[in-house]
Amino acid sequence: MVTFGHSRDACGDDWPLVGRERELAALDAVAAEVLSGRSRVVQLEGAAGVGKSVLLSTWWERNEQFRVLRARCHPLEREFAFGAVRQLFRPLLAAVSETDRARLLEGSAAATLRALDDAAGTEPLPEAANVTASTLRGLDTLVARLSRREPLLLAVDALQWIDQPSLRWLVHFAGRADSHPVLIAVTTRSAEVRRLDPLLAELVRPANCHTLVVEPLDIAGVGRLVRTLWGAEEPDDAFCAACHAATGGHPLFVRALLHQAQRSGVRPTAHFRDRVPTVTLSTLAGEISHRLCQASGEVVELARALALLGDRKPPELLAAYCGTGRAVVLSAAQDLRSLGLLRADGDLRFTHPVVRDTVLGVLSPEELGAGHARAAQVSCLSGRPDEEVAAHLLAAGPVHGSWVLPVLRRAAGQALHRGAPETAVTYLRSALHQPLDDAERARVLLELGTAASHYDAALAISCVTGALEELTDETARSDALGVLAYSLLLSRGSRTDLSNVDRKIAALCDRRTADSGGADRELALRMGALRAWMEFERPSVTGPAPPPSPGTDDDPADRTAGERQLLAIRAFRALRAALPAPYVAGLIERASVNLPAFSHDLFPLHYFVAQTLLYLDELDTADQLNRHLTREISGRGMELLVSSLMLYQAGLALRRGNVTEALATAETAVDQASSTGRLPYALTLDTLRIDGLLAQGRTEAAERIAGAHAVAGQAEVAWERPRFLMSLAALRIAQGNPRAGLSLLRECGHHCEAAGIVSPAMAPWRSRSVAAHLALGDTASARTLAEQELDLARRCRIPRALGVALRGTGLATSGPRGLDLLAEAVDVLGPTPARLELARALDAFGAALLHRDDKRGARSALRRGLDLAVGCGATVLTARLQERLHLAGGRVGRAGSAGAGALTAGEERVGTLAAQGYSNKQIAELLVVSLRTVETHLTGAYRKLGIAGRPYLAAAMAAADRSRRGSGTADS
């Protein structure tokens, strides 16, 4: 009889694990790293039946230092949201006491239970965009707590069939858990690995994963299996070689061959070597089919039911599928065991996946579809989980019935609840094939578009646009418009599309005015926030709003999300209109109270708060908000929003003066965009890159970036354009063409005027013009523009804007007044986070002092500016300051000042954590930055501190800090 059991399996075989010494040693080595406190991923890759699973299970049985959690993936469960995760953790949580369960889930219970517990699906659903991130963090927390008790082994069999949400969590955890003693061990079939799946590729890429290719046995290994079967009789070498040749050393084939040979009376001698049959997958399949043909109809029907329904299904479900009773099913199961096709340990499970493949392989596509359709109906009537029923519906093709649509929609809702939008989209796409009336189709399209907007803006736009044609309920229409506006803006939708959305929002607001009460008023406020967002993003769509004035409007409340959105909009408009910073800050502080989780219709609230904080120079608060939003969407596959937040992070770094950090973050965003297509806010990203490159004197690289936008986008007026024009003007001036620079700056001014942007904090185009006018000898024009900006800056009362305007006016003004203006610029910028602007002001002030022959004062200012410029990574300014310091009689090192004082804020944060023993991955997780950014900061810190690497970091930073505290400020 051909058997398909593994070593020590339920079929009674006791096959030893042979020929795997190399793999076991490699697993031991990986385990040693994990036991030292470092997480690792290991992949066992090989053909079906080569022994991957038995190798892994035998290894962990020998190694008792790990708590083992195991999942076995199945083709039918690919669309189960967190199906593999539930297999891993459900048995453990079910086995522990209520007290221990509460302790393990403390603080993350709701998020974790969403993934693990079907009953948790009845809880209110949080904001959809926050679900996946909180679920992933909850699972991370659970694993971290378990691993603190004892090292953890997460074993996942047949990774090629894993569901996408579980795979996303594995990738998420593996990338952030460097300090936890957790080993993720997966097995994959060589021929079935989803090579093009980016998540799977990320999990098993060589930098993250140690891959062991499990090869067939050699002749010696086959000989050991021969000895196992024939006991005391010593096998002949020629016989063993013949067995190896007939099977290729494949363990499953070897065992089948040896059983068949023994049954046929073959002995392991040279005499019988010519009677060894060839065994391959096809011969095994033929043998399985032959046995089933000899079995009764009840046995064949049970085999088909097991193949279609999957392993470990209750006898009652199998009986319902087969149309028989429970007793008939149990009797047929016993017959299958006697045929060697079913495990003998009581599990209703085939001895090997080859059996299932063979049973399904003889069915025609029509029979397979009909079988899955029956499985879906039986499963639904038996009260099986909706996602299990939905999996059969997807495999069956079109299935009609009044019960189908509710199942698919409930399964999609559960998938979103667990944080698996791709799975939800799959279910809802299938739902569209049901016979639907217009209203039902519109609702399904809206649900589909909402799920798709988490990761695919183009699909979301298509679906929601179709839904809006039929939706009549105004709340549903407002939800659809929120998703549509969000998707269009982040996908850089066309002006025509946005104009259509704006008209629909306006029509909805007309019917539900802000004077109405309750839900109607809240709806109007939220729709107004969407219009305001579009007005700023694309002023050509809606036209600029009139500027607000303090005290002229009623003081808005801040009780609801809609009211806080109104506050944030007013704050941002006040900022643009150059109203006093304290007034703007008061509005934005009220708008930020109890900031809700991200959602499509509330996203303008986060957007306006973030932008206002950025230009108010509240960079620490802005950084906290950016980290909060990044954590919320981490691991969700929302590439567009992730890229936007990474862009914001780069902008924060540049406003702090961290040129190196800003460029590293921007380049990371560009690298990520290469696999996802065009970035949202690509023009702003390239604007930041140009500014950073110019600060480093890399004009050729900046020109290459600018060239891509020389013609593109000219017809569409967006808020990005003026900012880009200022940077392009700076590039032209740096290239020695001040006239071209002035022309671009005048164009920038026209755009700002059309968009209602008055504040020099947002558009300091006038002070940018000063250098060009001075280069052309037009001092009068330079002074006029500088004084205009200074008046605006004094009005808006933002220290950065005031300091920049003072420097520009000081440069354009001769004599003592010019010097006083530059000194005031230094004083104003000193307490701000604008370190690069302060360095520029010190450069101008030092040059003015040097012009008056005050070399001592010049040296003090220039050296202070040089320290800042070096720390910022601004090489052009550094070189100019070094030259002037030399003229002032100061001593100049090759890179200015050294030590911790020269570190940027980012380098200091990363260096401090690294000196405390945190790994690069841990630092990236704590600071919510990319691993590449951490590495860039460490490299810069090593260079500035004059050390070779991490082992010297703690001592170098401590010594530099002592030196900084003990040194005086006087310049010799």
XYZ file of N, CA, C and O in Angstrom, residues 295-387:
372
model
N -13.392 2.234 -4.440
C -14.152 2.499 -3.222
C -15.618 2.736 -3.548
O -16.019 2.909 -4.705
N -16.443 2.763 -2.497
C -17.874 2.986 -2.657
C -18.156 4.440 -3.007
O -17.309 5.330 -2.853
N -19.387 4.726 -3.441
C -19.777 6.088 -3.770
C -19.718 7.016 -2.576
O -19.363 8.197 -2.713
N -20.055 6.471 -1.379
C -20.004 7.315 -0.177
C -18.572 7.741 0.138
O -18.321 8.874 0.551
N -17.605 6.849 -0.092
C -16.204 7.162 0.179
C -15.703 8.226 -0.804
O -15.029 9.187 -0.423
N -16.030 8.058 -2.089
C -15.603 9.039 -3.090
C -16.222 10.401 -2.808
O -15.555 11.441 -2.897
N -17.503 10.406 -2.429
C -18.168 11.679 -2.147
C -17.550 12.357 -0.933
O -17.380 13.581 -0.903
N -17.176 11.578 0.079
C -16.523 12.165 1.248
C -15.156 12.733 0.865
O -14.770 13.814 1.339
N -14.419 12.018 0.007
C -13.114 12.518 -0.428
C -13.276 13.864 -1.136
O -12.498 14.803 -0.912
N -14.302 13.995 -1.983
C -14.538 15.259 -2.666
C -14.947 16.355 -1.668
O -14.519 17.512 -1.782
N -15.779 15.972 -0.707
C -16.204 16.954 0.294
C -15.009 17.462 1.092
O -14.879 18.672 1.350
N -14.115 16.555 1.480
C -12.920 16.965 2.225
C -12.027 17.852 1.369
O -11.457 18.835 1.854
N -11.895 17.507 0.080
C -11.040 18.304 -0.802
C -11.602 19.698 -1.011
O -10.858 20.679 -1.073
N -12.926 19.826 -1.087
C -13.542 21.120 -1.347
C -13.718 21.953 -0.083
O -13.463 23.155 -0.075
N -14.144 21.305 1.001
C -14.435 22.049 2.225
C -13.191 22.349 3.040
O -13.161 23.311 3.806
N -12.159 21.515 2.903
C -10.933 21.753 3.649
C -10.809 20.848 4.860
O -11.726 20.095 5.223
N -9.651 20.936 5.514
C -9.339 20.045 6.633
C -10.151 20.390 7.873
O -10.584 21.523 8.081
N -10.296 19.366 8.723
C -10.835 19.501 10.082
C -12.228 20.125 10.131
O -12.565 20.842 11.055
N -13.035 19.845 9.137
C -14.417 20.311 9.189
C -15.255 19.310 9.993
O -14.992 18.109 9.990
N -16.280 19.779 10.698
C -17.080 18.872 11.527
C -17.818 17.845 10.676
O -18.220 18.143 9.542
N -18.033 16.640 11.204
C -18.738 15.597 10.445
C -20.126 16.044 9.989
O -20.589 15.636 8.921
N -20.795 16.877 10.800
C -22.132 17.329 10.431
C -22.120 18.143 9.138
O -23.018 18.013 8.295
N -21.097 18.991 8.956
C -20.986 19.776 7.733
C -20.709 18.867 6.543
O -21.287 19.039 5.464
N -19.811 17.910 6.734
C -19.509 16.970 5.653
C -20.737 16.151 5.283
O -20.996 15.873 4.104
N -21.505 15.767 6.303
C -22.719 14.991 6.040
C -23.724 15.819 5.250
O -24.381 15.321 4.325
N -23.859 17.116 5.604
C -24.784 17.975 4.875
C -24.358 18.122 3.422
O -25.196 18.121 2.513
N -23.057 18.235 3.189
C -22.569 18.352 1.807
C -22.850 17.063 1.032
O -23.275 17.102 -0.123
N -22.581 15.936 1.673
C -22.749 14.639 0.993
C -24.212 14.212 0.909
O -24.527 13.249 0.184
N -25.087 14.867 1.646
C -26.492 14.491 1.631
C -26.770 13.191 2.364
O -27.711 12.464 2.026
N -25.942 12.902 3.365
C -26.103 11.666 4.133
C -26.115 12.012 5.620
O -26.145 13.178 6.001
N -26.046 10.981 6.438
C -26.018 11.194 7.868
C -24.605 11.162 8.428
O -23.649 10.762 7.748
N -24.495 11.562 9.681
C -23.190 11.616 10.337
C -22.550 10.245 10.402
O -21.338 10.085 10.191
N -23.337 9.234 10.666
C -22.803 7.873 10.794
C -22.217 7.389 9.470
O -21.182 6.714 9.432
N -22.877 7.725 8.368
C -22.374 7.320 7.046
C -21.026 7.991 6.779
O -20.095 7.371 6.250
N -20.905 9.258 7.155
C -19.644 9.976 6.953
C -18.523 9.334 7.766
O -17.398 9.138 7.265
N -18.785 9.012 9.016
C -17.741 8.412 9.859
C -17.337 7.045 9.339
O -16.161 6.662 9.401
N -18.293 6.291 8.800
C -17.963 4.982 8.228
C -17.115 5.142 6.966
O -16.117 4.430 6.765
N -17.492 6.114 6.128
C -16.703 6.365 4.912
C -15.305 6.859 5.269
O -14.318 6.520 4.589
N -15.189 7.628 6.340
C -13.875 8.103 6.769
C -12.991 6.926 7.178
O -11.778 6.917 6.896
N -13.573 5.945 7.826
C -12.781 4.776 8.211
C -12.275 4.031 6.978
O -11.140 3.542 6.938
N -13.118 3.979 5.943
C -12.682 3.329 4.690
C -11.539 4.101 4.042
O -10.596 3.509 3.494
N -11.619 5.436 4.083
C -10.523 6.236 3.537
C -9.229 5.984 4.304
O -8.139 5.958 3.717
N -9.327 5.802 5.607
C -8.121 5.505 6.393
C -7.542 4.161 5.983
O -6.322 3.988 5.900
N -8.410 3.201 5.755
C -7.915 1.879 5.368
C -7.237 1.912 4.006
O -6.396 1.070 3.704
N -7.602 2.900 3.185
C -6.951 3.072 1.887
C -5.641 3.849 1.995
O -4.961 4.062 0.993
N -5.298 4.312 3.214
C -4.059 5.069 3.405
C -4.151 6.505 2.957
O -3.129 7.164 2.775
N -5.388 7.024 2.788
C -5.554 8.385 2.282
C -5.967 9.371 3.360
O -5.912 10.586 3.135
N -6.394 8.882 4.511
C -6.850 9.756 5.587
C -6.041 9.444 6.835
O -5.736 8.278 7.116
N -5.724 10.463 7.586
C -4.935 10.276 8.802
C -5.719 9.446 9.808
O -6.937 9.521 9.893
N -4.982 8.673 10.611
C -5.604 7.725 11.540
C -5.730 8.262 12.952
O -6.100 7.533 13.860
N -5.445 9.553 13.156
C -5.471 10.102 14.512
C -6.802 10.725 14.879
O -6.929 11.405 15.890
N -7.835 10.510 14.035
C -9.142 11.070 14.325
C -9.442 12.340 13.567
O -10.597 12.727 13.419
N -8.393 13.027 13.081
C -8.600 14.225 12.271
C -9.164 13.846 10.916
O -8.697 12.891 10.285
N -10.166 14.579 10.479
C -10.679 14.373 9.128
C -9.802 15.184 8.184
O -10.140 16.283 7.739
N -8.620 14.610 7.885
C -7.608 15.323 7.111
C -6.822 14.324 6.287
O -6.477 13.238 6.761
N -6.553 14.682 5.020
C -5.775 13.801 4.156
C -4.365 13.637 4.706
O -3.836 14.504 5.412
N -3.760 12.507 4.339
C -2.413 12.240 4.828
C -1.385 13.177 4.219
O -0.320 13.386 4.803
N -1.696 13.719 3.038
C -0.738 14.615 2.387
C -1.491 15.492 1.394
O -2.514 15.062 0.825
N -1.050 16.741 1.153
C -1.725 17.590 0.164
C -1.815 16.978 -1.221
O -2.695 17.349 -2.006
N -0.919 16.030 -1.540
C -0.976 15.375 -2.844
C -2.322 14.681 -3.035
O -2.868 14.644 -4.139
N -2.888 14.137 -1.956
C -4.175 13.448 -2.061
C -5.259 14.455 -2.460
O -6.062 14.196 -3.361
N -5.277 15.596 -1.793
C -6.278 16.617 -2.134
C -6.112 17.075 -3.583
O -7.094 17.202 -4.320
N -4.867 17.330 -3.995
C -4.624 17.781 -5.366
C -5.136 16.752 -6.371
O -5.690 17.110 -7.416
N -4.954 15.488 -6.056
C -5.384 14.427 -6.969
C -6.901 14.355 -7.052
O -7.477 14.219 -8.140
N -7.573 14.445 -5.903
C -9.037 14.383 -5.890
C -9.618 15.538 -6.698
O -10.548 15.358 -7.501
N -9.100 16.723 -6.520
C -9.611 17.877 -7.262
C -9.184 17.846 -8.724
O -9.867 18.385 -9.591
N -8.043 17.205 -8.996
C -7.510 17.201 -10.346
C -8.365 16.441 -11.339
O -8.281 16.693 -12.544
N -9.187 15.503 -10.877
C -10.025 14.721 -11.802
C -11.360 15.405 -12.076
O -12.150 14.917 -12.894
N -11.623 16.536 -11.393
C -12.876 17.250 -11.600
C -12.725 18.268 -12.721
O -11.708 18.937 -12.834
N -13.750 18.395 -13.541
C -13.754 19.408 -14.595
C -13.981 20.776 -13.967
O -14.443 20.880 -12.820
N -13.668 21.865 -14.686
C -13.946 23.205 -14.137
C -15.409 23.386 -13.743
O -15.710 24.030 -12.735
N -16.316 22.812 -14.527
C -17.735 22.930 -14.191
C -18.047 22.191 -12.904
O -18.807 22.692 -12.050
N -17.463 21.002 -12.735
C -17.699 20.243 -11.506
C -17.094 20.949 -10.292
O -17.685 20.948 -9.204
N -15.916 21.536 -10.482
C -15.308 22.287 -9.375
C -16.195 23.465 -8.969
O -16.429 23.702 -7.776
N -16.678 24.207 -9.962
C -17.543 25.339 -9.657
C -18.806 24.901 -8.947
O -19.227 25.519 -7.948
N -19.426 23.850 -9.435
C -20.651 23.355 -8.799
C -20.362 22.856 -7.386
O -21.174 23.052 -6.470
N -19.217 22.226 -7.195
C -18.861 21.735 -5.866
C -18.681 22.871 -4.871
O -19.158 22.798 -3.734
N -17.998 23.928 -5.307
C -17.814 25.070 -4.397
C -19.141 25.798 -4.159
O -19.368 26.319 -3.053
N -20.005 25.848 -5.172
C -21.307 26.484 -4.975
C -22.112 25.724 -3.929
O -22.747 26.326 -3.051
N -22.095 24.396 -4.021
C -22.801 23.594 -3.012
C -22.153 23.775 -1.640
O -22.844 23.894 -0.622
N -20.814 23.816 -1.608
C -20.117 24.012 -0.339
C -20.501 25.354 0.285
O -20.680 25.460 1.507
N -20.633 26.399 -0.552
C -21.019 27.707 -0.032
C -22.414 27.671 0.568
O -22.656 28.190 1.673
N -23.348 27.069 -0.140
C -24.725 27.026 0.349
C -24.832 26.203 1.629
O -25.477 26.623 2.598
N -24.202 25.040 1.644
C -24.240 24.180 2.827
C -23.577 24.886 4.014
O -24.080 24.840 5.145
N -22.447 25.535 3.760
C -21.744 26.230 4.832
C -22.596 27.370 5.390
O -22.618 27.612 6.603
N -23.292 28.095 4.501
C -24.144 29.192 4.949
C -25.287 28.669 5.815
O -25.570 29.202 6.895
N -25.956 27.598 5.359
C -27.069 27.031 6.118
C -26.614 26.424 7.434
O -27.383 26.364 8.393
N -25.335 26.000 7.489
C -24.805 25.391 8.708
C -24.264 26.432 9.681
O -23.731 26.075 10.734
N -24.361 27.719 9.316
C -23.905 28.777 10.211
C -22.408 28.954 10.259
O -21.877 29.483 11.248
N -21.707 28.537 9.211
C -20.264 28.720 9.169
C -19.943 30.208 9.013
O -20.780 30.996 8.572
N -18.705 30.642 9.360
C -18.349 32.069 9.238
C -18.532 32.581 7.821
O -18.328 31.862 6.838
N -18.923 33.861 7.726
C -19.191 34.453 6.412
C -17.982 34.385 5.490
O -18.131 34.171 4.283
N -16.775 34.586 6.020
C -15.609 34.569 5.140
C -15.364 33.169 4.583
O -14.859 33.025 3.468
